[in-house]
PDB file of N, CA and C in Angstrom:
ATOM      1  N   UNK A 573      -5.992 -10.439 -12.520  1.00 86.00           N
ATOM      2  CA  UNK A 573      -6.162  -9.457 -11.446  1.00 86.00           C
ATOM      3  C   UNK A 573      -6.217 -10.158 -10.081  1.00 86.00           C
ATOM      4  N   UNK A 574      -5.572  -9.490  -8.865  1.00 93.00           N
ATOM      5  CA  UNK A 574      -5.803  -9.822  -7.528  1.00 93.00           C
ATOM      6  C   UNK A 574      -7.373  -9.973  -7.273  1.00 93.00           C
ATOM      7  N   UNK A 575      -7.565 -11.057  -6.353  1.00 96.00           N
ATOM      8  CA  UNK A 575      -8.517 -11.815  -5.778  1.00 96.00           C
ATOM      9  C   UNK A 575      -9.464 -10.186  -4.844  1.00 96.00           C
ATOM     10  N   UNK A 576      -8.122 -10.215  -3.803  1.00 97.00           N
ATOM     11  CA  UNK A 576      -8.495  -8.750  -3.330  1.00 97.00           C
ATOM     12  C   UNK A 576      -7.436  -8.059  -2.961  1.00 97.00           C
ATOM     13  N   UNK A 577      -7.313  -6.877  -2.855  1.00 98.00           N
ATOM     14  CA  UNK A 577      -6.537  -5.711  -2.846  1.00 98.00           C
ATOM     15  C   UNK A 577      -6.774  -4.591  -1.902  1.00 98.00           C
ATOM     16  N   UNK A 578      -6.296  -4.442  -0.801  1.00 97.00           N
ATOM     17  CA  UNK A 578      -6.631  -3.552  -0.083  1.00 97.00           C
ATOM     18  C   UNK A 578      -5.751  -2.831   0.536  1.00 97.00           C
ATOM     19  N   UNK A 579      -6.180  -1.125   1.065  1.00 97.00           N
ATOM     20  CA  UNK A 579      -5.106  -0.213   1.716  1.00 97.00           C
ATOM     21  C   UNK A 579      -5.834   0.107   2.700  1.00 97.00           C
ATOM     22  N   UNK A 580      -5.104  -0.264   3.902  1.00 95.00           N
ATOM     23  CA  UNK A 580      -5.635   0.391   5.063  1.00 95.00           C
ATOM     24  C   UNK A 580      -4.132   1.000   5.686  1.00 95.00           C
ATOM     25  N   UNK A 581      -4.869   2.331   6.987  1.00 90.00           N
ATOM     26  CA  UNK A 581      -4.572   2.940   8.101  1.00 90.00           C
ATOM     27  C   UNK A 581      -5.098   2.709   9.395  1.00 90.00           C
ATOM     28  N   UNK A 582      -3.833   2.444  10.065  1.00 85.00           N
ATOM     29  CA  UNK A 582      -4.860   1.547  11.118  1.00 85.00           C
ATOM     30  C   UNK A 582      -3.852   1.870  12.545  1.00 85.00           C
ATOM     31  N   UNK A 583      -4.282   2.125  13.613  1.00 77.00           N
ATOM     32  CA  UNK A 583      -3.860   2.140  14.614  1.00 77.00           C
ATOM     33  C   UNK A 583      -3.177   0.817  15.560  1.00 77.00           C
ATOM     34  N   UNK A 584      -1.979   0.202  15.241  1.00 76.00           N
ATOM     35  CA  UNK A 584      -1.254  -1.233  16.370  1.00 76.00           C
ATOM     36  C   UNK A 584      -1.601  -1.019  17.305  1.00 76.00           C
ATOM     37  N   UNK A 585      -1.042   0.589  17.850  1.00 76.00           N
ATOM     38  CA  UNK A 585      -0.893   0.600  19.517  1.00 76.00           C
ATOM     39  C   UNK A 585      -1.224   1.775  19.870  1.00 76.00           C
ATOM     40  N   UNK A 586      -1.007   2.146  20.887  1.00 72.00           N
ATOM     41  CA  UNK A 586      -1.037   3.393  21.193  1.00 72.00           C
ATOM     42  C   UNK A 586      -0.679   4.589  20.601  1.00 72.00           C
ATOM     43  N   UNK A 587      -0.806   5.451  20.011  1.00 69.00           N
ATOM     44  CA  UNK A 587      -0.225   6.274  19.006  1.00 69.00           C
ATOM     45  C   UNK A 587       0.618   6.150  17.901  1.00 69.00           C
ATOM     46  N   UNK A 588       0.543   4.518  17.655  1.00 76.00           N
ATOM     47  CA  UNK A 588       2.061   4.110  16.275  1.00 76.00           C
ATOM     48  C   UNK A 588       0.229   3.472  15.459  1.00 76.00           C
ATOM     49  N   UNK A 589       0.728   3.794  14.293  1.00 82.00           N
ATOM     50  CA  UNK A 589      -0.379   3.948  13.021  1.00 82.00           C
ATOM     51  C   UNK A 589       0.401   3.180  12.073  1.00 82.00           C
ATOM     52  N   UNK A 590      -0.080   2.538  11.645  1.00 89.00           N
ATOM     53  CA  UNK A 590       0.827   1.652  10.572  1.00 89.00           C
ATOM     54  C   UNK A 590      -0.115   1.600   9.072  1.00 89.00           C
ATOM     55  N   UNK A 591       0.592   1.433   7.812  1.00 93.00           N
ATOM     56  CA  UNK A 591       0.104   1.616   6.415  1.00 93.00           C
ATOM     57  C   UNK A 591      -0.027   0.276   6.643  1.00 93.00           C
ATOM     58  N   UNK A 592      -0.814  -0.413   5.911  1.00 96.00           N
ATOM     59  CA  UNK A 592      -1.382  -1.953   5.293  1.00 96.00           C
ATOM     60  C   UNK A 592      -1.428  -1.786   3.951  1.00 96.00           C
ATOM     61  N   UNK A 593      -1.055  -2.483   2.993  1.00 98.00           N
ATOM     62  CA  UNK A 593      -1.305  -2.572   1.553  1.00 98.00           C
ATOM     63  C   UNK A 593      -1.487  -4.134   1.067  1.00 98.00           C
ATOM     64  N   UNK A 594      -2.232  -5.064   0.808  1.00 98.00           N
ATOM     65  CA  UNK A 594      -2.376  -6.521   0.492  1.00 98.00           C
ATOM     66  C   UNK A 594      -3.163  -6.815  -0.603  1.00 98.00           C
ATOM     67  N   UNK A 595      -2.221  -7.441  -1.166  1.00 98.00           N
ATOM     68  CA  UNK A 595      -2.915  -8.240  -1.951  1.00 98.00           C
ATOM     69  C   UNK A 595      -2.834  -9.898  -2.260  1.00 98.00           C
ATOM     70  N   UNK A 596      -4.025 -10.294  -2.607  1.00 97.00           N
ATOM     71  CA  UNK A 596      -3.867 -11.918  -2.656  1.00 97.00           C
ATOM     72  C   UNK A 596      -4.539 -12.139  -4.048  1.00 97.00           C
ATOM     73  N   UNK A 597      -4.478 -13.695  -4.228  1.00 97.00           N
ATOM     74  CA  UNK A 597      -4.417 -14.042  -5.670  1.00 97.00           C
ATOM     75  C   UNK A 597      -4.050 -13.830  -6.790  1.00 97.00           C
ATOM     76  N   UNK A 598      -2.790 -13.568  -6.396  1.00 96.00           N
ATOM     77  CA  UNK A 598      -2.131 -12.709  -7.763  1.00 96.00           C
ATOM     78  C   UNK A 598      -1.016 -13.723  -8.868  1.00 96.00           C
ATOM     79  N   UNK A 599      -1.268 -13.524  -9.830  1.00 95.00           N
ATOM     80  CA  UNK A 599      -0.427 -14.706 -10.513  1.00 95.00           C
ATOM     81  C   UNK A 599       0.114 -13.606 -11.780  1.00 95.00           C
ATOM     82  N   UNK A 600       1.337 -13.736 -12.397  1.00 94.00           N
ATOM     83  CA  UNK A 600       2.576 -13.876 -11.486  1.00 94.00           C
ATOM     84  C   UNK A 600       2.822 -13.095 -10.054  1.00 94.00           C
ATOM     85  N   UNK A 601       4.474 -13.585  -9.466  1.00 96.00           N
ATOM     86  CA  UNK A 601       4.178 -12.646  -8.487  1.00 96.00           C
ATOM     87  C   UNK A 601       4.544 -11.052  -8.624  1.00 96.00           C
ATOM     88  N   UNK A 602       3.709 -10.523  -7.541  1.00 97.00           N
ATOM     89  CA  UNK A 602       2.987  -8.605  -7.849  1.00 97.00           C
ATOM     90  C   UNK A 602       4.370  -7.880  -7.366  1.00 97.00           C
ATOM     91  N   UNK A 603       4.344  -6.707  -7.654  1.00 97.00           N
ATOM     92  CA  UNK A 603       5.222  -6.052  -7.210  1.00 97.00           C
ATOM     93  C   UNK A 603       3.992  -4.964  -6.562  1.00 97.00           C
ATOM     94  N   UNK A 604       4.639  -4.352  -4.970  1.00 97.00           N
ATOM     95  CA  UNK A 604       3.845  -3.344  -4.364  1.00 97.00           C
ATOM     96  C   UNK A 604       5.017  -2.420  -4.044  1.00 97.00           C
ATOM     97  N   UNK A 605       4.666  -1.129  -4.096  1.00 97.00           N
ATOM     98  CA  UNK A 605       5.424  -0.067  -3.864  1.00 97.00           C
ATOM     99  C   UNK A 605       4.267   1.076  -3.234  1.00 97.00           C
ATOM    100  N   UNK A 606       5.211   1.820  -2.137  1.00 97.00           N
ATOM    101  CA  UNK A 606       4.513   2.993  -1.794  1.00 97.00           C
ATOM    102  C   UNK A 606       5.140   4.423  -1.534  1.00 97.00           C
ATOM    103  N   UNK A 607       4.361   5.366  -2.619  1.00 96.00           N
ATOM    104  CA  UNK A 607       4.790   6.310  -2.306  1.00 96.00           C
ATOM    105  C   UNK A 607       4.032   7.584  -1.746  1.00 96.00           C
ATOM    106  N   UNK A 608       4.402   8.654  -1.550  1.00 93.00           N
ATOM    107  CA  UNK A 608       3.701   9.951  -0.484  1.00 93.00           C
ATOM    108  C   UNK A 608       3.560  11.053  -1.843  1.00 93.00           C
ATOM    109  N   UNK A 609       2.878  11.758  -1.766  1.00 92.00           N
ATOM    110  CA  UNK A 609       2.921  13.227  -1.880  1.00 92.00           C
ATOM    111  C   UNK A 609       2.265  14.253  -0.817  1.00 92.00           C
ATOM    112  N   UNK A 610       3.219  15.287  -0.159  1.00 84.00           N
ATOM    113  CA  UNK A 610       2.637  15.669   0.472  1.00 84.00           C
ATOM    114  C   UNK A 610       1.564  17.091  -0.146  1.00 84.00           C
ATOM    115  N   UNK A 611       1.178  18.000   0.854  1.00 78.00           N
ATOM    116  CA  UNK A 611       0.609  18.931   0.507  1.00 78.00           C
ATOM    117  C   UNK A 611       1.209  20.026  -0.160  1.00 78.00           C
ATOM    118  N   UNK A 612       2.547  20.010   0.187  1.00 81.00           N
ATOM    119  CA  UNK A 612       3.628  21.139  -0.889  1.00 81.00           C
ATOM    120  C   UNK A 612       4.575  20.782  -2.317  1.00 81.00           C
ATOM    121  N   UNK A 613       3.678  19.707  -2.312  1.00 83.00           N
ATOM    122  CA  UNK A 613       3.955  19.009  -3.842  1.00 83.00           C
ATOM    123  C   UNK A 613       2.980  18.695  -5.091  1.00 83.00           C
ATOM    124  N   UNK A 614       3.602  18.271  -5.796  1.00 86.00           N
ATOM    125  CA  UNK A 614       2.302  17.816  -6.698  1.00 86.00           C
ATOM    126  C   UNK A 614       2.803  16.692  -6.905  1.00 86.00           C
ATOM    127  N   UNK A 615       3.689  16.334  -6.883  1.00 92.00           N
ATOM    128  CA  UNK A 615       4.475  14.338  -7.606  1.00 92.00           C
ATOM    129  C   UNK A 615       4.270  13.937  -6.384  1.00 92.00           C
ATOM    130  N   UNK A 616       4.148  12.488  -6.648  1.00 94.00           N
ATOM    131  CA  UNK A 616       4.490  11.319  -5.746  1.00 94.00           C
ATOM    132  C   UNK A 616       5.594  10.732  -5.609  1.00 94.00           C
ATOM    133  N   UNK A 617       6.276  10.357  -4.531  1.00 94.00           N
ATOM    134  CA  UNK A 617       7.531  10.217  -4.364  1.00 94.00           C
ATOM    135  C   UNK A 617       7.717   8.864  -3.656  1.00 94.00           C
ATOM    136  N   UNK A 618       8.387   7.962  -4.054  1.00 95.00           N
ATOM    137  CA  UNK A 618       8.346   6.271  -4.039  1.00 95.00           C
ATOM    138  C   UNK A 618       9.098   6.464  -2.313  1.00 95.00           C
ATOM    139  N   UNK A 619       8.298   6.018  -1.756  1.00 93.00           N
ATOM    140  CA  UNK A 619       9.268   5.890  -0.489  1.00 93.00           C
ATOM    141  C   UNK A 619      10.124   4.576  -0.343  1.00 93.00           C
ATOM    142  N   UNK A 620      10.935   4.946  -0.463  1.00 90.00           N
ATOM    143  CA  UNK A 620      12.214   3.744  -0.323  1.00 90.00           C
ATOM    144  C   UNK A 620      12.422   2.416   0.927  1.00 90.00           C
ATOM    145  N   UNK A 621      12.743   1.582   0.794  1.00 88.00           N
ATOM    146  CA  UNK A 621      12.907   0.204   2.072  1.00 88.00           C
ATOM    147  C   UNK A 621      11.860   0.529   2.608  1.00 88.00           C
ATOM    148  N   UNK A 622      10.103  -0.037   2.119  1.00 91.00           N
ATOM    149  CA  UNK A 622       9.663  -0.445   2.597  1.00 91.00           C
ATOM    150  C   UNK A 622       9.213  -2.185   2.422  1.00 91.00           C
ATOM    151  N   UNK A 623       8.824  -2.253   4.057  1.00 92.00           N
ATOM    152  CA  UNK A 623       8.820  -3.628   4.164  1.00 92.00           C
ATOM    153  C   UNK A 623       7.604  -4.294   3.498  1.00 92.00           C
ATOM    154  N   UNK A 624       8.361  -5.564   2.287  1.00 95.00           N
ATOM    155  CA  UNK A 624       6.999  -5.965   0.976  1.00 95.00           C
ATOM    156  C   UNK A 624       7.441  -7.606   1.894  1.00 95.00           C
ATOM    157  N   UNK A 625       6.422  -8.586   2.192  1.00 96.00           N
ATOM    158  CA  UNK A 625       6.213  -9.960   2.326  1.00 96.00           C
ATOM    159  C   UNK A 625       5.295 -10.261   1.139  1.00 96.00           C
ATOM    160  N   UNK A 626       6.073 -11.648   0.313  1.00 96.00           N
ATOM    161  CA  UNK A 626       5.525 -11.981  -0.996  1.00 96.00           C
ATOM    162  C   UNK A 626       5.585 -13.995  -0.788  1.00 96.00           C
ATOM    163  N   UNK A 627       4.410 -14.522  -0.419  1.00 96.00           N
ATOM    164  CA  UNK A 627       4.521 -15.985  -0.562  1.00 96.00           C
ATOM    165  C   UNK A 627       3.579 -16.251  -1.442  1.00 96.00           C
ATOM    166  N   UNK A 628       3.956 -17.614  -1.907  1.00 97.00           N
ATOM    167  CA  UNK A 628       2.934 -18.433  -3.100  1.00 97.00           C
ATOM    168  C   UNK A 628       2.282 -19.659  -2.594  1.00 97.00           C
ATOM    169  N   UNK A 629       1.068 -19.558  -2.489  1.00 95.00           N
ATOM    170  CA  UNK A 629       0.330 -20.832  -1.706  1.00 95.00           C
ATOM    171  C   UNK A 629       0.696 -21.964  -2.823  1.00 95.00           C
ATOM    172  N   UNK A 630       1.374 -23.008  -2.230  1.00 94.00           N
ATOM    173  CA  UNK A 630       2.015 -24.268  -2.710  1.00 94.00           C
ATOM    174  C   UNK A 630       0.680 -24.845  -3.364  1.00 94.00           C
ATOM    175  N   UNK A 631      -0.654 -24.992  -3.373  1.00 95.00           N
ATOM    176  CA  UNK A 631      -1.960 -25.926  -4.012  1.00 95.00           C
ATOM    177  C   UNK A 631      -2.341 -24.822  -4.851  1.00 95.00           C
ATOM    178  N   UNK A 632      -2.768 -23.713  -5.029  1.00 94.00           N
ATOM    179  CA  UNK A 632      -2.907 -22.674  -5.845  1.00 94.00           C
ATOM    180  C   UNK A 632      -1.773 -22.305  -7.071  1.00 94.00           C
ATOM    181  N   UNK A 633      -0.826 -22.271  -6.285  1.00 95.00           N
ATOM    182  CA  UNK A 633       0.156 -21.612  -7.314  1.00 95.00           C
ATOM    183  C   UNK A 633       0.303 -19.767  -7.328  1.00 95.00           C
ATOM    184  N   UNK A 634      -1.123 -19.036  -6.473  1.00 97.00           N
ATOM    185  CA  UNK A 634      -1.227 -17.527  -6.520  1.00 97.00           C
ATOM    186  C   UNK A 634      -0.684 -17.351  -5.306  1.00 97.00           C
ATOM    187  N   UNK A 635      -0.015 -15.773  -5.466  1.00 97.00           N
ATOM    188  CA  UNK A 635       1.101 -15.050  -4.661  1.00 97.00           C
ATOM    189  C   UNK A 635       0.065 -14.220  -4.042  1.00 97.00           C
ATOM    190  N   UNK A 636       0.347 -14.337  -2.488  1.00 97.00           N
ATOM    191  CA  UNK A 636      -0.426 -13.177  -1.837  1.00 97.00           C
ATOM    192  C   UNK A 636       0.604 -12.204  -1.469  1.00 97.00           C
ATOM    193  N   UNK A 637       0.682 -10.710  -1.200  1.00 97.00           N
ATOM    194  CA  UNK A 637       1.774  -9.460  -1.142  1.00 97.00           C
ATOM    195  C   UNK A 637       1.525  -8.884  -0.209  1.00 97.00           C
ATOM    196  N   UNK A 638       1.989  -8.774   0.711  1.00 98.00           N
ATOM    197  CA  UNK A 638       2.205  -7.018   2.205  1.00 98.00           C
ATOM    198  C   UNK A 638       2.850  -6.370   1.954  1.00 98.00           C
ATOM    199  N   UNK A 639       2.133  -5.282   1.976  1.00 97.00           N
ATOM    200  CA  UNK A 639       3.388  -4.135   2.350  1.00 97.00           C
ATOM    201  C   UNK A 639       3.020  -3.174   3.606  1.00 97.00           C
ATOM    202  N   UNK A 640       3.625  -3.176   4.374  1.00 95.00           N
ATOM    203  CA  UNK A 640       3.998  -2.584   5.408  1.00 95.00           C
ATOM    204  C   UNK A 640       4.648  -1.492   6.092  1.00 95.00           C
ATOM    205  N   UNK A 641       4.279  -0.027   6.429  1.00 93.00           N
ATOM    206  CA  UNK A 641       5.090   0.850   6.811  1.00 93.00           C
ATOM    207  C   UNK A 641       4.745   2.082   7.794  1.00 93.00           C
ATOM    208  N   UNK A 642       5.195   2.079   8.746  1.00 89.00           N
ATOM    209  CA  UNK A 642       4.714   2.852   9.573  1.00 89.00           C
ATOM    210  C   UNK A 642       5.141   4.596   9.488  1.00 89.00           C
ATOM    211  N   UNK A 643       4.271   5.105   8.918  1.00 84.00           N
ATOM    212  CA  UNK A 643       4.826   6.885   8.903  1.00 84.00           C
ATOM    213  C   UNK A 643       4.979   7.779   9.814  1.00 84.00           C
ATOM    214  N   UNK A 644       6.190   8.263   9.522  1.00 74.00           N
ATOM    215  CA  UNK A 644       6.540   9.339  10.308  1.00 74.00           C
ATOM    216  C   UNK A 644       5.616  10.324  11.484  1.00 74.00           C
ATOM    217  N   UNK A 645       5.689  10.341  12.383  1.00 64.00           N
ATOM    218  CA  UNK A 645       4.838  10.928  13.266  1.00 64.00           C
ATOM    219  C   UNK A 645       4.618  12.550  12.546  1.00 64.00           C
ATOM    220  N   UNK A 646       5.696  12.630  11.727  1.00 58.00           N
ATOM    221  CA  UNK A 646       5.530  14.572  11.620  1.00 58.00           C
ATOM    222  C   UNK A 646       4.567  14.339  10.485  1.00 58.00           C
ATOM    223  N   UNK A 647       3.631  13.051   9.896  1.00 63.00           N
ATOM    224  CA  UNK A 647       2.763  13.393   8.750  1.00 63.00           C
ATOM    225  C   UNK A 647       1.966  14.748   8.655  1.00 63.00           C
ATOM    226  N   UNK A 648       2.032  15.660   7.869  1.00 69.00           N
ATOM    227  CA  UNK A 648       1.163  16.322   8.109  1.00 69.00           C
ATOM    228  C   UNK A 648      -0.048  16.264   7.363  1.00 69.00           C
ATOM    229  N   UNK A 649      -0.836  17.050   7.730  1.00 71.00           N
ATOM    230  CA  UNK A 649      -2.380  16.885   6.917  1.00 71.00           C
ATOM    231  C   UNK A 649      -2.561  17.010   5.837  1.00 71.00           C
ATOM    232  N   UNK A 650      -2.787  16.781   4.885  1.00 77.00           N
ATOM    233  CA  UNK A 650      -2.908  16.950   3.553  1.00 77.00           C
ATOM    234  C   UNK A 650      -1.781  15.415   2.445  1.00 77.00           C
ATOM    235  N   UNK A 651      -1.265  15.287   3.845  1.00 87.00           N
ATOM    236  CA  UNK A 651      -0.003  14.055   3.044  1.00 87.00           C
ATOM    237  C   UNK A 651      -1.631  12.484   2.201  1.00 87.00           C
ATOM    238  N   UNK A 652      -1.063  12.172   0.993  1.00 92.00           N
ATOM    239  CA  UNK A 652      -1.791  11.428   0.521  1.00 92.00           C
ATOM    240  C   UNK A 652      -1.002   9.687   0.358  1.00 92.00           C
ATOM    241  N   UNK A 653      -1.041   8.830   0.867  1.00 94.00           N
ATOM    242  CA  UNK A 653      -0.002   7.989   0.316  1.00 94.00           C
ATOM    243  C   UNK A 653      -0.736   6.895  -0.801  1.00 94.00           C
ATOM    244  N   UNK A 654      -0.137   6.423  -1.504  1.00 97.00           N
ATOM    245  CA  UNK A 654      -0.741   5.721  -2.760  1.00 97.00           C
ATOM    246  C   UNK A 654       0.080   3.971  -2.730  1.00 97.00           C
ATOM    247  N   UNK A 655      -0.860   2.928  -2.397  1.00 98.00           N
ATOM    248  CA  UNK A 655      -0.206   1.676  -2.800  1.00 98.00           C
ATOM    249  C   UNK A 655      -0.351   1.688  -4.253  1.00 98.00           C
ATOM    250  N   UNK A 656       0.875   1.119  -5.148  1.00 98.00           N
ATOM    251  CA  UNK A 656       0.488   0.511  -6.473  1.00 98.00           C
ATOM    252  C   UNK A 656       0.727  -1.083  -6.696  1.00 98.00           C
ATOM    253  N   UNK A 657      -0.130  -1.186  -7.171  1.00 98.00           N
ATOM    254  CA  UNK A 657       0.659  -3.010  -7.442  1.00 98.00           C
ATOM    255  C   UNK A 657       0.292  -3.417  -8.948  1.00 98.00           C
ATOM    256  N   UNK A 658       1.412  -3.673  -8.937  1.00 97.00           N
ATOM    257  CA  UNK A 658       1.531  -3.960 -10.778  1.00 97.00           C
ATOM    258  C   UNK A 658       2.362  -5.562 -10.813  1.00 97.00           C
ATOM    259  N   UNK A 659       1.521  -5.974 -11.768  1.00 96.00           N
ATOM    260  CA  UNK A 659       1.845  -7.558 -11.950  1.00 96.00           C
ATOM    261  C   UNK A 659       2.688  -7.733 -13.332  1.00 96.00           C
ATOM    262  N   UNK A 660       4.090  -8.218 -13.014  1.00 93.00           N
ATOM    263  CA  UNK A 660       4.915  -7.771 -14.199  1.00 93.00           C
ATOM    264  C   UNK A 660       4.400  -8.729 -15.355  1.00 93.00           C
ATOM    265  N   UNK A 661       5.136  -8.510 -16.774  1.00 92.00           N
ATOM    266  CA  UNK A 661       4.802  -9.349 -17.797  1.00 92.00           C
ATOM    267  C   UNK A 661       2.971  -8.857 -18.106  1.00 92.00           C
ATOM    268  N   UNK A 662       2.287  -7.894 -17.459  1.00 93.00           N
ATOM    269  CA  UNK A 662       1.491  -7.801 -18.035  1.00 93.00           C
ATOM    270  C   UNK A 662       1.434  -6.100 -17.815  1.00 93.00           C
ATOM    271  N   UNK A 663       0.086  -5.575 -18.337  1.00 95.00           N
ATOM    272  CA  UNK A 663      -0.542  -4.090 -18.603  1.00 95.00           C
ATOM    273  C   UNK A 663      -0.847  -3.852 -17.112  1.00 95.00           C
ATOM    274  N   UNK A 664      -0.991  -4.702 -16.353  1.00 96.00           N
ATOM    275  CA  UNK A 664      -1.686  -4.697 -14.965  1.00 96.00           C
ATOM    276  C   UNK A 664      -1.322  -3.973 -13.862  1.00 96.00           C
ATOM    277  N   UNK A 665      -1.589  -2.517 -13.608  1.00 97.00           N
ATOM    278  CA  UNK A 665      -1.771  -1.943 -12.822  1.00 97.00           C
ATOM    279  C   UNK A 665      -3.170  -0.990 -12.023  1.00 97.00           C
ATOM    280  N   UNK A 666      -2.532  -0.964 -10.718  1.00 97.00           N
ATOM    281  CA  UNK A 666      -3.760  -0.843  -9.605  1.00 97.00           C
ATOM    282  C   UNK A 666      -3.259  -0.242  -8.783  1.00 97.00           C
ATOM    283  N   UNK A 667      -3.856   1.102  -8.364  1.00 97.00           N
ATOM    284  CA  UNK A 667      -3.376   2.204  -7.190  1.00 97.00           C
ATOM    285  C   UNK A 667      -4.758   2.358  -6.301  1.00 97.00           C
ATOM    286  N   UNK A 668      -4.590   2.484  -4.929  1.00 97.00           N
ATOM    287  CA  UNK A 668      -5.010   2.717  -3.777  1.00 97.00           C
ATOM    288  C   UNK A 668      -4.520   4.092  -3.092  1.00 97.00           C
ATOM    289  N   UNK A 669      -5.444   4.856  -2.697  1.00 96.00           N
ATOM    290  CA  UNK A 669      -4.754   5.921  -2.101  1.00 96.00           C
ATOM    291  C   UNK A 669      -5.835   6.132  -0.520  1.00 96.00           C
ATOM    292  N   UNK A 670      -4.537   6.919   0.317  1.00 93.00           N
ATOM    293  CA  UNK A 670      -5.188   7.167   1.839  1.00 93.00           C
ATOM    294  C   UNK A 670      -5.065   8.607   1.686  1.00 93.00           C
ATOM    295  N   UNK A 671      -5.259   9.284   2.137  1.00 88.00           N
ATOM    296  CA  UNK A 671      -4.949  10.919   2.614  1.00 88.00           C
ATOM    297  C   UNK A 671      -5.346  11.369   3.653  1.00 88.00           C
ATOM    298  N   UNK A 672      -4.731  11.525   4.737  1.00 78.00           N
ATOM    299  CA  UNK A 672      -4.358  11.841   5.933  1.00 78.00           C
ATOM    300  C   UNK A 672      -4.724  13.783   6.135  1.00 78.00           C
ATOM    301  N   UNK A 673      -6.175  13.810   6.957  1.00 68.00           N
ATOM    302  CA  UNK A 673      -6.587  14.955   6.460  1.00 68.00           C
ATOM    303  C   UNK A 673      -6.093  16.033   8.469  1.00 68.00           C
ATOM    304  N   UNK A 674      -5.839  14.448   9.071  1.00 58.00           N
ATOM    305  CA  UNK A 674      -5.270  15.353  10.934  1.00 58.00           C
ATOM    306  C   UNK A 674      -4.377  14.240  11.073  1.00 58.00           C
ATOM    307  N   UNK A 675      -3.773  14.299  12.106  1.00 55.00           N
ATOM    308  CA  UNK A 675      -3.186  13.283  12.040  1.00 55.00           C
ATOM    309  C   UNK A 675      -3.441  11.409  12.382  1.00 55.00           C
ATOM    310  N   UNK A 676      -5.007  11.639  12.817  1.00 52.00           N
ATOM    311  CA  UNK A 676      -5.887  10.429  13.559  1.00 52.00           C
ATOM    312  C   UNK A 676      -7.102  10.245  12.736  1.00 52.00           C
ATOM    313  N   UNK A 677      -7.333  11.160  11.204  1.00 51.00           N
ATOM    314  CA  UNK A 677      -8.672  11.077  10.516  1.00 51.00           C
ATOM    315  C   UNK A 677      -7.251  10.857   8.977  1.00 51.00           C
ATOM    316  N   UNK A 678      -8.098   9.678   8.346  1.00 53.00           N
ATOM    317  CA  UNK A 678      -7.808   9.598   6.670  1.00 53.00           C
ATOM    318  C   UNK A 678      -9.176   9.543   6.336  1.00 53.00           C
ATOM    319  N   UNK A 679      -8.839   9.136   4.836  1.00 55.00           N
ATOM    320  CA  UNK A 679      -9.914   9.004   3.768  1.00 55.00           C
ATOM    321  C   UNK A 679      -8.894   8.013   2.587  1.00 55.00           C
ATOM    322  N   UNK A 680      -9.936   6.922   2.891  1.00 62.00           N
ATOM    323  CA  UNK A 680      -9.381   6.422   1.570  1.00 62.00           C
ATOM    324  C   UNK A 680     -10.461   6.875   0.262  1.00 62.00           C
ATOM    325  N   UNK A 681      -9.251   6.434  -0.443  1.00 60.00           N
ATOM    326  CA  UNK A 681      -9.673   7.202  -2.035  1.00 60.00           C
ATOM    327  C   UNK A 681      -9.611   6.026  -2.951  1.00 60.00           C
TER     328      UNK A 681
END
């Protein structure tokens, strides 16, 4: 299992909000994916080309993972987004979820 694992929502700049998803100590290396469901759905839906950074500390040998993505300004309230990170070759999976309840208030879950 990752060392640590975390999902944040977080404000860069002035009104641009960016997703965070990280994880470190992960052996082999993790796969992270993120997807949405909004409020007029019930599935989660893999959002496509988002940006994953994956290096392996050369004295360790463990892979730390980003994923990165900034959402659409039209989020609306009720939208939930979910990091997963699953470490292949094994059972190992792990979901994180945010849900976006205005467009400037979440809740992680």
């Amino acid at each position: 299992p990752p060392q640590t694992f975390d999902f944040n929502y977080t404000e860069v700049s002035k009104g641009d909000r960016e997703l965070e998803c990280h994880a470190k100590g992960v052996y082999p290396r993790p796969v992270l994916t993120l997807s949405e469901q909004t409020a007029s759905s019930s599935n989660f839906h893999v959002i496509p080309k988002v940006n994953v950074t994956t290096h392996q500390n050369s004295e360790t040998q463990y892979f730390e993972a980003t994923l990165r993505h900034t959402p659409h300004q039209s989020s609306h309230a009720g939208t939930i987004f979910e990091c997963k990170l699953e470490i292949p070759q094994t059972n190992y999976i792990r979901r994180k979820r945010i849900k976006i309840f205005f467009p400037s208030k979440v809740q992680n879950e």
